[in-house]
């Protein structure tokens, strides 16, 4: 008998036993397909001595597959009602620990040093709630954690935006922010039918491989990201118009035009046509000393 958590029958059985009802506000969609879960874990390239951090384990479907493949799993669960369920479903895996906490409020550096060995191969692997995908991913990247990468199941449209290349309709400030820290690839598309309850849209598995050094060297990260956000503030506007409306004053237009020409960037181009290297060059040229 297949005892995996991620089957429609076993999931139904567990939910019924505990009288669990899904909270829409927490974006709860549980995976009920073991093949999809195995593919997600495959994307993470975990070794027997690797560690994994999971966010939003639900009833433990992905946690179980991670625990079968690696030495240590730490999962963050915000919903208190799931703790007794996880206590039961993960009982066969003493090397899997659940922390009742919002990952955005947790001190991840401390959690890592308390639970994993120094220098241990470490991946974040998760089926993320749609409503909080971007804040979680950006928080993981900005905290510069000692991890090799991140493999997450997220909304297909968001995965496409994060992995987008310059000159495409999906390319924007989120693409550049993520790709500054990591190499981004969409690994697979996942139909909504493998979830309970079914979401309204398809999902995708996104892999972020952390770079040893950011993709470009910038004088001031904060200014670099502010310049990017301003460049995409209104997608149909030219670079010069966006920058003089959203970051600089109209009185500074000449200065901005001069910097653009100096960087050999046509002021009438739109933000979506610039590569991360061009944005870095422009930010370093305009950065206040």
PDB file of C-alpha atoms in Angstrom:
ATOM      1  CA  UNK A   1       0.000   0.000   0.000  1.00  0.00           C
ATOM      2  CA  UNK A   2       1.331   3.420  -0.983  1.00  0.00           C
ATOM      3  CA  UNK A   3       1.773   5.371   2.202  1.00  0.00           C
ATOM      4  CA  UNK A   4       2.968   8.595   0.556  1.00  0.00           C
ATOM      5  CA  UNK A   5       1.124  11.648   1.857  1.00  0.00           C
ATOM      6  CA  UNK A   6       0.724  13.122  -1.621  1.00  0.00           C
ATOM      7  CA  UNK A   7      -2.034  10.906  -2.964  1.00  0.00           C
ATOM      8  CA  UNK A   8      -5.640  12.108  -3.292  1.00  0.00           C
ATOM      9  CA  UNK A   9      -6.926   9.384  -0.929  1.00  0.00           C
ATOM     10  CA  UNK A  10      -4.298   9.784   1.795  1.00  0.00           C
ATOM     11  CA  UNK A  11      -4.643  13.582   1.692  1.00  0.00           C
ATOM     12  CA  UNK A  12      -8.428  13.330   1.967  1.00  0.00           C
ATOM     13  CA  UNK A  13      -8.076  10.838   4.827  1.00  0.00           C
ATOM     14  CA  UNK A  14      -5.685  13.114   6.784  1.00  0.00           C
ATOM     15  CA  UNK A  15      -7.803  16.232   6.253  1.00  0.00           C
ATOM     16  CA  UNK A  16     -10.964  14.375   7.318  1.00  0.00           C
ATOM     17  CA  UNK A  17      -9.309  12.903  10.430  1.00  0.00           C
ATOM     18  CA  UNK A  18      -8.326  16.354  11.669  1.00  0.00           C
ATOM     19  CA  UNK A  19     -11.404  18.185  10.324  1.00  0.00           C
ATOM     20  CA  UNK A  20      -9.065  20.532   8.486  1.00  0.00           C
ATOM     21  CA  UNK A  21     -10.550  23.278   6.325  1.00  0.00           C
ATOM     22  CA  UNK A  22      -8.485  25.351   3.897  1.00  0.00           C
ATOM     23  CA  UNK A  23      -7.895  29.012   4.653  1.00  0.00           C
ATOM     24  CA  UNK A  24      -8.044  31.102   1.500  1.00  0.00           C
ATOM     25  CA  UNK A  25      -6.201  33.917   3.275  1.00  0.00           C
ATOM     26  CA  UNK A  26      -3.148  31.642   3.684  1.00  0.00           C
ATOM     27  CA  UNK A  27      -3.168  30.560   0.014  1.00  0.00           C
ATOM     28  CA  UNK A  28      -3.317  26.880   0.962  1.00  0.00           C
ATOM     29  CA  UNK A  29      -3.168  24.511  -2.028  1.00  0.00           C
ATOM     30  CA  UNK A  30      -1.799  21.047  -1.232  1.00  0.00           C
ATOM     31  CA  UNK A  31      -0.048  18.897  -3.839  1.00  0.00           C
ATOM     32  CA  UNK A  32      -1.554  15.461  -4.425  1.00  0.00           C
ATOM     33  CA  UNK A  33       0.848  14.078  -7.036  1.00  0.00           C
ATOM     34  CA  UNK A  34       3.988  12.218  -5.918  1.00  0.00           C
ATOM     35  CA  UNK A  35       5.579  12.424  -9.392  1.00  0.00           C
ATOM     36  CA  UNK A  36       5.407  16.215  -9.369  1.00  0.00           C
ATOM     37  CA  UNK A  37       6.903  16.296  -5.871  1.00  0.00           C
ATOM     38  CA  UNK A  38       9.745  14.008  -6.930  1.00  0.00           C
ATOM     39  CA  UNK A  39      10.430  16.244  -9.929  1.00  0.00           C
ATOM     40  CA  UNK A  40      10.621  19.287  -7.639  1.00  0.00           C
ATOM     41  CA  UNK A  41      13.098  17.501  -5.363  1.00  0.00           C
ATOM     42  CA  UNK A  42      15.098  16.340  -8.426  1.00  0.00           C
ATOM     43  CA  UNK A  43      15.462  19.997  -9.495  1.00  0.00           C
ATOM     44  CA  UNK A  44      17.168  20.748  -6.168  1.00  0.00           C
ATOM     45  CA  UNK A  45      19.975  18.190  -6.821  1.00  0.00           C
ATOM     46  CA  UNK A  46      20.059  17.153  -3.160  1.00  0.00           C
ATOM     47  CA  UNK A  47      22.690  14.718  -1.903  1.00  0.00           C
ATOM     48  CA  UNK A  48      22.321  12.372   1.118  1.00  0.00           C
ATOM     49  CA  UNK A  49      24.335  14.847   3.226  1.00  0.00           C
ATOM     50  CA  UNK A  50      22.449  17.962   2.009  1.00  0.00           C
ATOM     51  CA  UNK A  51      20.070  20.070   4.070  1.00  0.00           C
ATOM     52  CA  UNK A  52      16.748  21.575   2.987  1.00  0.00           C
ATOM     53  CA  UNK A  53      14.625  24.465   4.224  1.00  0.00           C
ATOM     54  CA  UNK A  54      10.938  24.337   3.360  1.00  0.00           C
ATOM     55  CA  UNK A  55       8.317  27.077   3.640  1.00  0.00           C
ATOM     56  CA  UNK A  56       4.656  26.170   4.130  1.00  0.00           C
ATOM     57  CA  UNK A  57       4.820  22.363   4.437  1.00  0.00           C
ATOM     58  CA  UNK A  58       1.040  21.962   4.662  1.00  0.00           C
ATOM     59  CA  UNK A  59       0.436  18.365   5.723  1.00  0.00           C
ATOM     60  CA  UNK A  60       4.024  17.357   4.897  1.00  0.00           C
ATOM     61  CA  UNK A  61       3.762  16.037   1.310  1.00  0.00           C
ATOM     62  CA  UNK A  62       6.930  17.758   0.045  1.00  0.00           C
ATOM     63  CA  UNK A  63       8.625  17.561   3.460  1.00  0.00           C
ATOM     64  CA  UNK A  64       8.354  13.770   3.310  1.00  0.00           C
ATOM     65  CA  UNK A  65      10.022  13.566  -0.124  1.00  0.00           C
ATOM     66  CA  UNK A  66      12.807  15.930   1.025  1.00  0.00           C
ATOM     67  CA  UNK A  67      13.337  13.863   4.190  1.00  0.00           C
ATOM     68  CA  UNK A  68      13.753  10.725   2.067  1.00  0.00           C
ATOM     69  CA  UNK A  69      16.573  12.356   0.106  1.00  0.00           C
ATOM     70  CA  UNK A  70      18.604  14.469   2.499  1.00  0.00           C
ATOM     71  CA  UNK A  71      20.142  14.582   5.945  1.00  0.00           C
ATOM     72  CA  UNK A  72      18.130  17.375   7.549  1.00  0.00           C
ATOM     73  CA  UNK A  73      14.900  19.257   6.780  1.00  0.00           C
ATOM     74  CA  UNK A  74      13.627  22.358   8.569  1.00  0.00           C
ATOM     75  CA  UNK A  75      10.131  23.547   7.605  1.00  0.00           C
ATOM     76  CA  UNK A  76       8.407  26.834   8.519  1.00  0.00           C
ATOM     77  CA  UNK A  77       4.649  26.595   9.056  1.00  0.00           C
ATOM     78  CA  UNK A  78       2.539  29.630   9.937  1.00  0.00           C
ATOM     79  CA  UNK A  79      -0.793  27.809  10.461  1.00  0.00           C
ATOM     80  CA  UNK A  80      -1.013  26.411  14.000  1.00  0.00           C
ATOM     81  CA  UNK A  81      -3.802  23.998  12.963  1.00  0.00           C
ATOM     82  CA  UNK A  82      -1.300  22.057  10.831  1.00  0.00           C
ATOM     83  CA  UNK A  83       1.186  21.380  13.650  1.00  0.00           C
ATOM     84  CA  UNK A  84      -0.546  18.270  15.084  1.00  0.00           C
ATOM     85  CA  UNK A  85      -1.019  16.913  11.551  1.00  0.00           C
ATOM     86  CA  UNK A  86       2.674  17.389  10.747  1.00  0.00           C
ATOM     87  CA  UNK A  87       3.561  15.813  14.056  1.00  0.00           C
ATOM     88  CA  UNK A  88       1.833  12.647  12.879  1.00  0.00           C
ATOM     89  CA  UNK A  89       2.726  12.604   9.173  1.00  0.00           C
ATOM     90  CA  UNK A  90       6.420  13.354   9.776  1.00  0.00           C
ATOM     91  CA  UNK A  91       6.781  10.953  12.722  1.00  0.00           C
ATOM     92  CA  UNK A  92       8.790   8.472  10.548  1.00  0.00           C
ATOM     93  CA  UNK A  93      11.311  11.253   9.788  1.00  0.00           C
ATOM     94  CA  UNK A  94      12.961  12.414  13.035  1.00  0.00           C
ATOM     95  CA  UNK A  95      15.462  14.461  10.995  1.00  0.00           C
ATOM     96  CA  UNK A  96      12.607  16.736   9.807  1.00  0.00           C
ATOM     97  CA  UNK A  97      11.784  19.655  12.125  1.00  0.00           C
ATOM     98  CA  UNK A  98       8.819  22.024  11.929  1.00  0.00           C
ATOM     99  CA  UNK A  99       9.148  25.596  13.194  1.00  0.00           C
ATOM    100  CA  UNK A 100       5.870  27.411  13.893  1.00  0.00           C
ATOM    101  CA  UNK A 101       6.762  30.807  12.477  1.00  0.00           C
ATOM    102  CA  UNK A 102       6.285  33.200   9.584  1.00  0.00           C
ATOM    103  CA  UNK A 103       9.462  32.808   7.526  1.00  0.00           C
ATOM    104  CA  UNK A 104       9.449  36.569   6.817  1.00  0.00           C
ATOM    105  CA  UNK A 105       9.820  37.251  10.538  1.00  0.00           C
ATOM    106  CA  UNK A 106      12.293  34.475  11.330  1.00  0.00           C
ATOM    107  CA  UNK A 107      16.009  35.014  11.920  1.00  0.00           C
ATOM    108  CA  UNK A 108      17.091  32.653   9.141  1.00  0.00           C
ATOM    109  CA  UNK A 109      20.816  33.018   9.779  1.00  0.00           C
ATOM    110  CA  UNK A 110      20.269  31.781  13.363  1.00  0.00           C
ATOM    111  CA  UNK A 111      17.952  28.957  12.247  1.00  0.00           C
ATOM    112  CA  UNK A 112      20.585  27.796   9.761  1.00  0.00           C
ATOM    113  CA  UNK A 113      23.446  27.913  12.277  1.00  0.00           C
ATOM    114  CA  UNK A 114      21.314  26.064  14.875  1.00  0.00           C
ATOM    115  CA  UNK A 115      20.150  23.297  12.531  1.00  0.00           C
ATOM    116  CA  UNK A 116      22.793  22.751   9.862  1.00  0.00           C
ATOM    117  CA  UNK A 117      26.532  22.219   9.767  1.00  0.00           C
ATOM    118  CA  UNK A 118      28.833  25.038   8.708  1.00  0.00           C
ATOM    119  CA  UNK A 119      29.378  24.724   4.953  1.00  0.00           C
ATOM    120  CA  UNK A 120      26.657  22.068   4.549  1.00  0.00           C
ATOM    121  CA  UNK A 121      25.060  21.981   1.096  1.00  0.00           C
ATOM    122  CA  UNK A 122      21.744  23.758   1.616  1.00  0.00           C
ATOM    123  CA  UNK A 123      18.707  24.402  -0.584  1.00  0.00           C
ATOM    124  CA  UNK A 124      15.370  26.130  -0.023  1.00  0.00           C
ATOM    125  CA  UNK A 125      12.629  23.960  -1.551  1.00  0.00           C
ATOM    126  CA  UNK A 126       8.965  24.956  -1.261  1.00  0.00           C
ATOM    127  CA  UNK A 127       5.478  25.091  -2.682  1.00  0.00           C
ATOM    128  CA  UNK A 128       4.901  28.784  -1.938  1.00  0.00           C
ATOM    129  CA  UNK A 129       1.522  30.434  -1.320  1.00  0.00           C
ATOM    130  CA  UNK A 130       0.814  32.669  -4.326  1.00  0.00           C
ATOM    131  CA  UNK A 131      -0.086  35.766  -2.329  1.00  0.00           C
ATOM    132  CA  UNK A 132       3.319  36.078  -0.650  1.00  0.00           C
ATOM    133  CA  UNK A 133       5.683  34.636  -3.296  1.00  0.00           C
ATOM    134  CA  UNK A 134       7.587  37.817  -4.196  1.00  0.00           C
ATOM    135  CA  UNK A 135       8.241  39.076  -0.632  1.00  0.00           C
ATOM    136  CA  UNK A 136       9.490  35.618   0.412  1.00  0.00           C
ATOM    137  CA  UNK A 137      11.789  35.173  -2.602  1.00  0.00           C
ATOM    138  CA  UNK A 138      13.243  38.679  -2.357  1.00  0.00           C
ATOM    139  CA  UNK A 139      13.747  38.286   1.400  1.00  0.00           C
ATOM    140  CA  UNK A 140      15.622  34.985   0.868  1.00  0.00           C
ATOM    141  CA  UNK A 141      17.846  36.588  -1.783  1.00  0.00           C
ATOM    142  CA  UNK A 142      18.502  39.872   0.029  1.00  0.00           C
ATOM    143  CA  UNK A 143      19.466  38.163   3.292  1.00  0.00           C
ATOM    144  CA  UNK A 144      22.452  36.587   1.498  1.00  0.00           C
ATOM    145  CA  UNK A 145      21.964  33.226   3.222  1.00  0.00           C
ATOM    146  CA  UNK A 146      24.551  30.419   2.975  1.00  0.00           C
ATOM    147  CA  UNK A 147      22.394  28.472   0.481  1.00  0.00           C
ATOM    148  CA  UNK A 148      23.186  26.998  -2.942  1.00  0.00           C
ATOM    149  CA  UNK A 149      19.824  27.932  -4.353  1.00  0.00           C
ATOM    150  CA  UNK A 150      16.047  27.975  -4.223  1.00  0.00           C
ATOM    151  CA  UNK A 151      13.557  25.666  -5.956  1.00  0.00           C
ATOM    152  CA  UNK A 152       9.956  26.806  -5.632  1.00  0.00           C
ATOM    153  CA  UNK A 153       6.565  26.014  -7.039  1.00  0.00           C
ATOM    154  CA  UNK A 154       4.905  29.355  -7.733  1.00  0.00           C
ATOM    155  CA  UNK A 155       2.302  30.904 -10.007  1.00  0.00           C
ATOM    156  CA  UNK A 156       3.336  30.357 -13.644  1.00  0.00           C
ATOM    157  CA  UNK A 157       3.079  34.072 -14.538  1.00  0.00           C
ATOM    158  CA  UNK A 158       5.363  35.054 -11.645  1.00  0.00           C
ATOM    159  CA  UNK A 159       7.939  32.391 -12.598  1.00  0.00           C
ATOM    160  CA  UNK A 160       7.907  33.727 -16.176  1.00  0.00           C
ATOM    161  CA  UNK A 161       8.445  37.281 -14.933  1.00  0.00           C
ATOM    162  CA  UNK A 162      11.367  36.284 -12.688  1.00  0.00           C
ATOM    163  CA  UNK A 163      13.144  34.279 -15.412  1.00  0.00           C
ATOM    164  CA  UNK A 164      12.367  36.776 -18.243  1.00  0.00           C
ATOM    165  CA  UNK A 165      15.029  38.159 -20.579  1.00  0.00           C
ATOM    166  CA  UNK A 166      15.383  41.801 -21.725  1.00  0.00           C
ATOM    167  CA  UNK A 167      13.100  42.862 -24.553  1.00  0.00           C
ATOM    168  CA  UNK A 168      10.233  40.536 -23.581  1.00  0.00           C
ATOM    169  CA  UNK A 169       6.848  41.568 -22.169  1.00  0.00           C
ATOM    170  CA  UNK A 170       7.488  39.680 -18.903  1.00  0.00           C
ATOM    171  CA  UNK A 171      10.817  41.414 -18.219  1.00  0.00           C
ATOM    172  CA  UNK A 172      10.639  43.985 -15.440  1.00  0.00           C
ATOM    173  CA  UNK A 173      12.055  45.145 -12.127  1.00  0.00           C
ATOM    174  CA  UNK A 174      11.334  41.749 -10.514  1.00  0.00           C
ATOM    175  CA  UNK A 175      13.332  39.921 -13.229  1.00  0.00           C
ATOM    176  CA  UNK A 176      16.350  42.161 -12.644  1.00  0.00           C
ATOM    177  CA  UNK A 177      16.112  42.071  -8.840  1.00  0.00           C
ATOM    178  CA  UNK A 178      16.087  38.252  -8.800  1.00  0.00           C
ATOM    179  CA  UNK A 179      18.697  37.844 -11.539  1.00  0.00           C
ATOM    180  CA  UNK A 180      21.041  40.272  -9.751  1.00  0.00           C
ATOM    181  CA  UNK A 181      21.410  37.643  -7.001  1.00  0.00           C
ATOM    182  CA  UNK A 182      20.769  34.392  -8.875  1.00  0.00           C
ATOM    183  CA  UNK A 183      20.510  32.607 -12.217  1.00  0.00           C
ATOM    184  CA  UNK A 184      16.809  31.976 -12.856  1.00  0.00           C
ATOM    185  CA  UNK A 185      15.274  29.142 -14.889  1.00  0.00           C
ATOM    186  CA  UNK A 186      11.736  27.805 -15.203  1.00  0.00           C
ATOM    187  CA  UNK A 187      12.113  24.049 -14.797  1.00  0.00           C
ATOM    188  CA  UNK A 188       8.576  22.766 -15.439  1.00  0.00           C
ATOM    189  CA  UNK A 189       4.947  23.833 -15.774  1.00  0.00           C
ATOM    190  CA  UNK A 190       2.522  22.200 -13.322  1.00  0.00           C
ATOM    191  CA  UNK A 191      -1.212  21.986 -14.073  1.00  0.00           C
ATOM    192  CA  UNK A 192      -3.710  23.189 -11.476  1.00  0.00           C
ATOM    193  CA  UNK A 193      -5.291  19.707 -11.412  1.00  0.00           C
ATOM    194  CA  UNK A 194      -2.558  18.294  -9.112  1.00  0.00           C
ATOM    195  CA  UNK A 195      -3.593  20.511  -6.200  1.00  0.00           C
ATOM    196  CA  UNK A 196      -6.351  20.389  -3.644  1.00  0.00           C
ATOM    197  CA  UNK A 197      -8.185  22.736  -3.668  1.00  0.00           C
ATOM    198  CA  UNK A 198      -7.443  23.571  -7.300  1.00  0.00           C
ATOM    199  CA  UNK A 199      -6.041  27.087  -7.794  1.00  0.00           C
ATOM    200  CA  UNK A 200      -7.369  29.223 -10.659  1.00  0.00           C
ATOM    201  CA  UNK A 201      -4.077  29.226 -12.561  1.00  0.00           C
ATOM    202  CA  UNK A 202      -1.271  26.850 -13.497  1.00  0.00           C
ATOM    203  CA  UNK A 203       1.980  26.805 -11.567  1.00  0.00           C
ATOM    204  CA  UNK A 204       5.633  26.497 -12.496  1.00  0.00           C
ATOM    205  CA  UNK A 205       8.757  25.266 -10.753  1.00  0.00           C
ATOM    206  CA  UNK A 206      11.355  28.028 -10.654  1.00  0.00           C
ATOM    207  CA  UNK A 207      15.007  27.370  -9.866  1.00  0.00           C
ATOM    208  CA  UNK A 208      17.255  30.145  -8.584  1.00  0.00           C
ATOM    209  CA  UNK A 209      20.961  29.269  -8.413  1.00  0.00           C
ATOM    210  CA  UNK A 210      22.698  31.775  -6.138  1.00  0.00           C
ATOM    211  CA  UNK A 211      25.613  33.603  -7.756  1.00  0.00           C
ATOM    212  CA  UNK A 212      28.965  33.768  -5.944  1.00  0.00           C
ATOM    213  CA  UNK A 213      28.949  37.496  -6.688  1.00  0.00           C
ATOM    214  CA  UNK A 214      25.999  39.650  -7.836  1.00  0.00           C
ATOM    215  CA  UNK A 215      25.543  39.707 -11.631  1.00  0.00           C
ATOM    216  CA  UNK A 216      26.896  43.283 -11.824  1.00  0.00           C
ATOM    217  CA  UNK A 217      29.012  45.564  -9.638  1.00  0.00           C
ATOM    218  CA  UNK A 218      27.098  48.600  -8.401  1.00  0.00           C
ATOM    219  CA  UNK A 219      28.229  51.484  -6.189  1.00  0.00           C
ATOM    220  CA  UNK A 220      24.960  51.587  -4.252  1.00  0.00           C
ATOM    221  CA  UNK A 221      22.473  48.676  -4.319  1.00  0.00           C
ATOM    222  CA  UNK A 222      19.632  50.789  -2.958  1.00  0.00           C
ATOM    223  CA  UNK A 223      20.051  53.414  -5.683  1.00  0.00           C
ATOM    224  CA  UNK A 224      20.444  50.705  -8.365  1.00  0.00           C
ATOM    225  CA  UNK A 225      17.091  49.133  -7.419  1.00  0.00           C
ATOM    226  CA  UNK A 226      15.414  52.555  -7.080  1.00  0.00           C
ATOM    227  CA  UNK A 227      16.564  53.422 -10.618  1.00  0.00           C
ATOM    228  CA  UNK A 228      15.199  50.118 -11.951  1.00  0.00           C
ATOM    229  CA  UNK A 229      11.818  50.592 -10.251  1.00  0.00           C
ATOM    230  CA  UNK A 230      11.599  54.128 -11.663  1.00  0.00           C
ATOM    231  CA  UNK A 231      12.495  52.890 -15.170  1.00  0.00           C
ATOM    232  CA  UNK A 232       9.539  50.490 -15.129  1.00  0.00           C
ATOM    233  CA  UNK A 233       7.072  52.762 -13.293  1.00  0.00           C
ATOM    234  CA  UNK A 234       5.002  53.173 -16.468  1.00  0.00           C
ATOM    235  CA  UNK A 235       6.011  50.556 -18.994  1.00  0.00           C
ATOM    236  CA  UNK A 236       4.882  52.510 -22.050  1.00  0.00           C
ATOM    237  CA  UNK A 237       6.935  55.584 -21.156  1.00  0.00           C
ATOM    238  CA  UNK A 238      10.462  56.171 -22.382  1.00  0.00           C
ATOM    239  CA  UNK A 239      13.394  55.849 -20.024  1.00  0.00           C
ATOM    240  CA  UNK A 240      13.973  59.599 -19.838  1.00  0.00           C
ATOM    241  CA  UNK A 241      10.311  60.294 -19.014  1.00  0.00           C
ATOM    242  CA  UNK A 242      10.129  57.583 -16.357  1.00  0.00           C
ATOM    243  CA  UNK A 243      13.371  58.667 -14.698  1.00  0.00           C
ATOM    244  CA  UNK A 244      12.509  62.391 -14.619  1.00  0.00           C
ATOM    245  CA  UNK A 245       9.024  61.675 -13.234  1.00  0.00           C
ATOM    246  CA  UNK A 246       9.883  58.994 -10.701  1.00  0.00           C
ATOM    247  CA  UNK A 247      13.461  59.434  -9.486  1.00  0.00           C
ATOM    248  CA  UNK A 248      14.781  62.813 -10.615  1.00  0.00           C
ATOM    249  CA  UNK A 249      13.142  66.229 -10.970  1.00  0.00           C
ATOM    250  CA  UNK A 250      12.298  67.853 -14.301  1.00  0.00           C
ATOM    251  CA  UNK A 251      15.080  70.349 -13.546  1.00  0.00           C
ATOM    252  CA  UNK A 252      17.537  67.427 -13.594  1.00  0.00           C
ATOM    253  CA  UNK A 253      16.405  66.194 -17.028  1.00  0.00           C
ATOM    254  CA  UNK A 254      19.534  67.472 -18.765  1.00  0.00           C
ATOM    255  CA  UNK A 255      21.785  65.682 -16.263  1.00  0.00           C
ATOM    256  CA  UNK A 256      19.875  62.406 -16.805  1.00  0.00           C
ATOM    257  CA  UNK A 257      19.993  62.823 -20.608  1.00  0.00           C
ATOM    258  CA  UNK A 258      23.725  63.463 -20.460  1.00  0.00           C
ATOM    259  CA  UNK A 259      24.276  60.328 -18.318  1.00  0.00           C
ATOM    260  CA  UNK A 260      22.212  58.211 -20.742  1.00  0.00           C
ATOM    261  CA  UNK A 261      24.156  59.479 -23.760  1.00  0.00           C
ATOM    262  CA  UNK A 262      27.397  58.936 -21.852  1.00  0.00           C
ATOM    263  CA  UNK A 263      26.376  55.284 -21.322  1.00  0.00           C
ATOM    264  CA  UNK A 264      25.423  55.038 -25.023  1.00  0.00           C
ATOM    265  CA  UNK A 265      21.784  54.425 -24.063  1.00  0.00           C
ATOM    266  CA  UNK A 266      19.181  56.148 -26.225  1.00  0.00           C
ATOM    267  CA  UNK A 267      16.916  58.204 -23.887  1.00  0.00           C
ATOM    268  CA  UNK A 268      13.863  57.193 -25.952  1.00  0.00           C
ATOM    269  CA  UNK A 269      14.332  53.499 -25.182  1.00  0.00           C
ATOM    270  CA  UNK A 270      11.981  51.802 -22.725  1.00  0.00           C
ATOM    271  CA  UNK A 271      13.134  50.138 -19.508  1.00  0.00           C
ATOM    272  CA  UNK A 272      12.260  46.645 -20.747  1.00  0.00           C
ATOM    273  CA  UNK A 273      14.938  46.879 -23.486  1.00  0.00           C
ATOM    274  CA  UNK A 274      17.860  47.452 -21.100  1.00  0.00           C
ATOM    275  CA  UNK A 275      20.058  44.611 -19.873  1.00  0.00           C
ATOM    276  CA  UNK A 276      21.094  44.383 -16.234  1.00  0.00           C
ATOM    277  CA  UNK A 277      24.596  45.506 -17.324  1.00  0.00           C
ATOM    278  CA  UNK A 278      23.169  48.685 -18.901  1.00  0.00           C
ATOM    279  CA  UNK A 279      21.159  49.420 -15.762  1.00  0.00           C
ATOM    280  CA  UNK A 280      24.289  48.968 -13.624  1.00  0.00           C
ATOM    281  CA  UNK A 281      26.307  51.306 -15.861  1.00  0.00           C
ATOM    282  CA  UNK A 282      23.567  53.945 -15.725  1.00  0.00           C
ATOM    283  CA  UNK A 283      23.113  53.601 -11.936  1.00  0.00           C
ATOM    284  CA  UNK A 284      26.857  53.933 -11.361  1.00  0.00           C
ATOM    285  CA  UNK A 285      26.961  57.030 -13.607  1.00  0.00           C
ATOM    286  CA  UNK A 286      23.989  58.753 -11.928  1.00  0.00           C
ATOM    287  CA  UNK A 287      24.688  57.572  -8.375  1.00  0.00           C
ATOM    288  CA  UNK A 288      25.074  60.504  -5.975  1.00  0.00           C
ATOM    289  CA  UNK A 289      28.570  60.457  -4.528  1.00  0.00           C
TER     290      UNK A 289
END
